[in-house]
Amino acid sequence: MARRLEDIQRVIPKIGLEVHVELATRSKMFTRVGNPACPEFEDSEPNTLIDPVVLALPGALPVPNRAAVEMSVRVGLALGCQIATLTKWDRKSYFYPDLPKAYQISQYDLPVCGDGAIDIPVHDPKSDEVRTKRVGIIRAHLEEDAGKLLHEWPGGGRIDFSIVDLNRAGTPLLEIVTAPDFDNADDVVAFAQALRNLCRALGVTEGVMQKGHMRFEPNINATLELPGGHTVVTPIVEIKNLNSFRALRASIEHELREQPQRWVEDGREMGPGAKTTRGWDDQREVTLLQREKEDAHDYRYFPDPDLLPVEVDRAWVESIRSAMPELPHERAARYRRDYGLAWKETAALTEEPGVGELLDEAIQSCIERDIERDRGARLGANLVLQCLFRLANERSVAPGAMGIDAERLGGVIVLRASDRISANAAERLLEMLIEEPLTDPEVLAEREGLLQVRDDSALEAWVEEVLADPAMAASASDVRNGKTAAVGRLIGAVMQKSQGRADAARVREMLLERLHG
Amino acid sequence: MLPPTATITEIREAIASRSVRASAVVEGTLGRIAEHNPALNAVLEVFGDEAMALAADLDRRLRDSSEPMGPLAGVPILVKDNICLDRGKTTCGSRMLAGYSSPFSATAVQRLEEAGAIIVGKTNMDEFAMGSSGEHSYFGPTGNPYDTARVPGGSSSGSAAAIGARLTPVALGSDTGGSIRQPASYTGCVGLKPTYGRVSRWGLVAYASSLDQIGPITTTVSDAAIMLDVLAGFDPLDATSAEMEPVHAFVSVERPIEGLRLGVPREAGSQANDESVRTAFNRAMETFRSLGAEVVDFDLPTLDAAISTYYLVAMAEASSNLARFDGIRYGHRATLKEGEGLEALYARSRSEGFGAEVQRRIMLGCYALSSGYYDDYYLTALKARRRMKQDFDRAFGAGLDAIVMPTAPDAAFPIGEKSDDPLAMYLEDIYTVSANLAGLPAISLPMGTATTESGKHLPLGLQLIAPAFEEVRLLRIARMFERASSPIPLPAGFGL
């Protein structure tokens, strides 16, 4: 039977995702030398983060890094995984110049985390609705990264040989494998973003995509519905090494467009050995065939005899579990539910580690000072989103790392909530707190004259002055004649006289009273 | 002046009492190596100037201060060339590493140096510790001091030959399937393989990681005990090293063994053994009985499967351990022809760098681990290994204090006799491999000699195996046997 594109009535995609997360431990997975995924070592010169273990010198032996195991357990718990009681290390063998031992230490059949599921929120930008997507986690295992093989000098320059940088060799990698639970690119990207936020919140990675801290490998195929109730299933395609959300989305969408077309051309269906590996060309936005058959490689997995199996202590796991923070997507859901914040706001507030914690603590300190929770939250969220993010951005630091603690932020919110400072003054106050993080906001506001003036006699004097000003006569008469909007110019003039300290609402009242009354 | 047969104990007492200078001891050793090594090819590299400087420094300290000396102060020692030393070469007897210098020293070597030992050189060996005869070295075969036309055993061939000829009182070897004990047996020495995990493997170039252990080859049991006291200990750089209390073997070995039960496996069958081995072994059992020990037969059914189990496990691990020798970062790299690429670089570097026996074991090991064969070969071997451990546990659990077997089924054979028959060579290890598979401590010590047609004496070894971490008991039984039996003749022609 001839295969025709127009016969395909429906395409039902099936997508699973593998994610590699470089763990930001101080030392590497199996030796003490510095790990480039840790901020302290990330700018190291090529081939300086090396030692006999990294170089696989004769006689060198691996010793597992407990911190990497602990980080994996944290991520596993966040993903609802079972934590293994017994986990072991296996060797995966292949020759390549960036793999010094010619085997990678990984976990074959007893991964540290298995069998989990996580509910992530997916936002529909058209309807602005948020739905929940459950993603099954098959496993998460620890392994070591390889080095980098370069075919030109770093920064460009042709060479007729290859060079290798082994700094990354031995960096701990957590490989997370989802069930094939996705049927569209949006959900995959939503999961990937939620996972990045979660990993950053747990402190296991900086999550800088350009630095390769997280790499994605989607597995994609589709069921094609044909006339007469017939279906065919296309072969699985694995796309390797994607390091941006954009590439993740675009490559999946590309594959889902291509697979029906490919089936029409070659008629290949899902079956043993039918899995192919493709790479993503970011410029041309197409996937390119890398390897025909996935089982062409025999990795000769076997238990690493240099390493003993690890018995994971239950009490240790429980102590990690009890110290787990609120996860970013949980916090965002709470903000939407309790404070009525919009998706965009909660997404921004929970993306950067530390921001949500700062805001929550600040809100708490407001409540302790008799500010209504929702009002404190609303004002706090605005201050963070509008001021703190801008100030952090200008200074190229994380919003949580500017030295403004929850107590001070809470102080600013209290001043704002009780109308003692204006919105502009709140912003200036935050900026000044960066320079003087130990000063009480109220003291600072008073010293800098930012507190609003609400004393009627002082306000009246400014109002009188403005109304007596011939330049304001036109506006005043406009208001008298019913063009109330013209009062804005008069308020502005009063504010200017008061150097921004006048309570604008009261000034408006007074002006209208005078001009209408 | 001390005789060349002086033991560690004698040397350190003489130096401590200032009756002999360390310089004189080291000078004597260097002289003996220079004079006799050409006949043996046991020593690959000598650190003459450095050893003399260290000895002179020690002598100065002995003269100027009364600070306590390490237990091995001034004792000259040779190190097998698969144990890393931060000077000279670490070749593993291979062309692959003929030019390789290690930037670090093995933990075992560091412990020896901290104890005051003076490393005088590195010894020849079967390439990457693969062999039971010392013939598989890129640097040529080693001769047996009792008959230089015969093999000294392997793979610690150079270490055993050097101690047999008393070039030094002690050498380090490594034992994966008998590589300390079998050559010790062939050269009339004492060879100790400690419990797996007792001595750090950091800096021991891996052959089969789950079996390898460093140990000493000495001329007496007490010297082996001193060495164990120094070598043993937890090392954070070796994840398989055991956290145990320090060992005090030397002060514990001079105790009678009356009432101990020694088991002889029925499967350590007599028909496979050379007649001289049978005779000497039976006489050894008489000696034990005369010491008040009970000698009983017992069943060790897995012994028959020991060789095939051992070679599967060892080759599988070796195929992976030796994959790092790829010509990229260090070691032999082939010169490529026009048009050849990465694949050729790997294949040619490894084909040129490794000898035939190493290549054979890598290929067999890869085969045993490959998909489709893993279950039948490697996994089956792991199961057999587990059963073997259970066999030993049962035997010790039923009241045996130690197990006794010959170390090897025969005496040293002529160089070349088994070169073309790898299977016959593998059978040399029949009695030694099970201690490695079960991780148990084992020792070989002289139990007599065979006599060749030309009237030469060839030493025969007695092997003892004890439960894990029971080296003190093992050494005590060995010491009592040594004390009760007459010493074997020294080799002729080495000025002894």
mmCIF file of N, CA, C and O in Angstrom, chain A residues 46 141 163 197 219 226 279 285 290 312 354 360-361 390-391 396 404 458-459 498:
data_model
loop_
_atom_site.group_PDB
_atom_site.id
_atom_site.type_symbol
_atom_site.label_atom_id
_atom_site.label_comp_id
_atom_site.label_asym_id
_atom_site.label_seq_id
_atom_site.Cartn_x
_atom_site.Cartn_y
_atom_site.Cartn_z
ATOM 1 N N PRO A 46 42.354 25.832 30.908
ATOM 2 C CA PRO A 46 42.249 24.436 30.452
ATOM 3 C C PRO A 46 43.314 23.540 31.111
ATOM 4 O O PRO A 46 44.449 23.958 31.337
ATOM 5 N N HIS A 141 20.398 8.645 37.992
ATOM 6 C CA HIS A 141 21.636 8.016 38.440
ATOM 7 C C HIS A 141 22.814 8.959 38.338
ATOM 8 O O HIS A 141 22.804 9.926 37.586
ATOM 9 N N ILE A 163 42.815 18.834 20.202
ATOM 10 C CA ILE A 163 43.350 19.043 21.554
ATOM 11 C C ILE A 163 42.250 18.702 22.556
ATOM 12 O O ILE A 163 41.071 18.738 22.239
ATOM 13 N N ASN A 197 14.603 25.138 37.906
ATOM 14 C CA ASN A 197 14.324 25.926 39.111
ATOM 15 C C ASN A 197 14.500 25.101 40.375
ATOM 16 O O ASN A 197 15.066 25.551 41.359
ATOM 17 N N ASN A 219 13.589 11.974 23.715
ATOM 18 C CA ASN A 219 13.321 10.789 22.890
ATOM 19 C C ASN A 219 11.933 10.981 22.300
ATOM 20 O O ASN A 219 10.974 11.175 23.051
ATOM 21 N N LEU A 226 -4.145 6.047 10.607
ATOM 22 C CA LEU A 226 -4.405 5.952 9.164
ATOM 23 C C LEU A 226 -5.872 5.568 8.950
ATOM 24 O O LEU A 226 -6.560 5.171 9.906
ATOM 25 N N GLY A 279 21.457 14.917 15.979
ATOM 26 C CA GLY A 279 21.959 16.133 16.623
ATOM 27 C C GLY A 279 21.117 17.313 16.166
ATOM 28 O O GLY A 279 20.361 17.202 15.208
ATOM 29 N N GLU A 285 18.133 25.023 12.311
ATOM 30 C CA GLU A 285 16.951 24.529 13.009
ATOM 31 C C GLU A 285 16.444 23.203 12.444
ATOM 32 O O GLU A 285 15.262 23.039 12.143
ATOM 33 N N GLN A 290 22.986 11.193 13.507
ATOM 34 C CA GLN A 290 24.321 10.955 14.059
ATOM 35 C C GLN A 290 24.662 9.471 14.055
ATOM 36 O O GLN A 290 25.743 9.082 13.672
ATOM 37 N N VAL A 312 22.840 2.926 51.401
ATOM 38 C CA VAL A 312 22.328 4.259 51.725
ATOM 39 C C VAL A 312 21.547 4.176 53.031
ATOM 40 O O VAL A 312 20.530 3.499 53.125
ATOM 41 N N GLY A 354 16.426 31.858 46.440
ATOM 42 C CA GLY A 354 16.572 32.817 47.537
ATOM 43 C C GLY A 354 15.547 33.931 47.527
ATOM 44 O O GLY A 354 15.284 34.542 48.574
ATOM 45 N N ASP A 360 9.081 35.636 51.557
ATOM 46 C CA ASP A 360 8.274 34.984 52.591
ATOM 47 C C ASP A 360 8.648 35.472 53.986
ATOM 48 O O ASP A 360 7.788 35.754 54.813
ATOM 49 N N GLU A 361 9.934 35.587 54.223
ATOM 50 C CA GLU A 361 10.380 36.034 55.548
ATOM 51 C C GLU A 361 9.996 37.488 55.780
ATOM 52 O O GLU A 361 9.623 37.879 56.896
ATOM 53 N N ARG A 390 15.213 45.156 39.376
ATOM 54 C CA ARG A 390 15.912 46.155 38.566
ATOM 55 C C ARG A 390 17.265 46.488 39.199
ATOM 56 O O ARG A 390 18.292 46.520 38.517
ATOM 57 N N LEU A 391 17.265 46.694 40.521
ATOM 58 C CA LEU A 391 18.508 47.042 41.202
ATOM 59 C C LEU A 391 19.538 45.910 41.055
ATOM 60 O O LEU A 391 20.719 46.157 40.837
ATOM 61 N N SER A 396 24.258 43.427 38.305
ATOM 62 C CA SER A 396 24.618 42.072 37.853
ATOM 63 C C SER A 396 24.839 41.122 39.022
ATOM 64 O O SER A 396 25.825 40.382 39.054
ATOM 65 N N ILE A 404 20.307 42.969 51.254
ATOM 66 C CA ILE A 404 19.061 43.399 51.894
ATOM 67 C C ILE A 404 18.399 42.170 52.495
ATOM 68 O O ILE A 404 18.004 41.267 51.768
ATOM 69 N N ALA A 458 1.172 71.834 57.335
ATOM 70 C CA ALA A 458 2.308 71.884 56.407
ATOM 71 C C ALA A 458 1.818 71.719 54.976
ATOM 72 O O ALA A 458 2.236 72.450 54.062
ATOM 73 N N LEU A 459 0.889 70.812 54.786
ATOM 74 C CA LEU A 459 0.373 70.562 53.448
ATOM 75 C C LEU A 459 -0.368 71.793 52.928
ATOM 76 O O LEU A 459 -0.204 72.207 51.782
ATOM 77 N N SER A 498 7.340 69.915 48.102
ATOM 78 C CA SER A 498 7.595 69.120 49.313
ATOM 79 C C SER A 498 8.778 68.167 49.121
ATOM 80 O O SER A 498 9.083 67.365 49.991
#
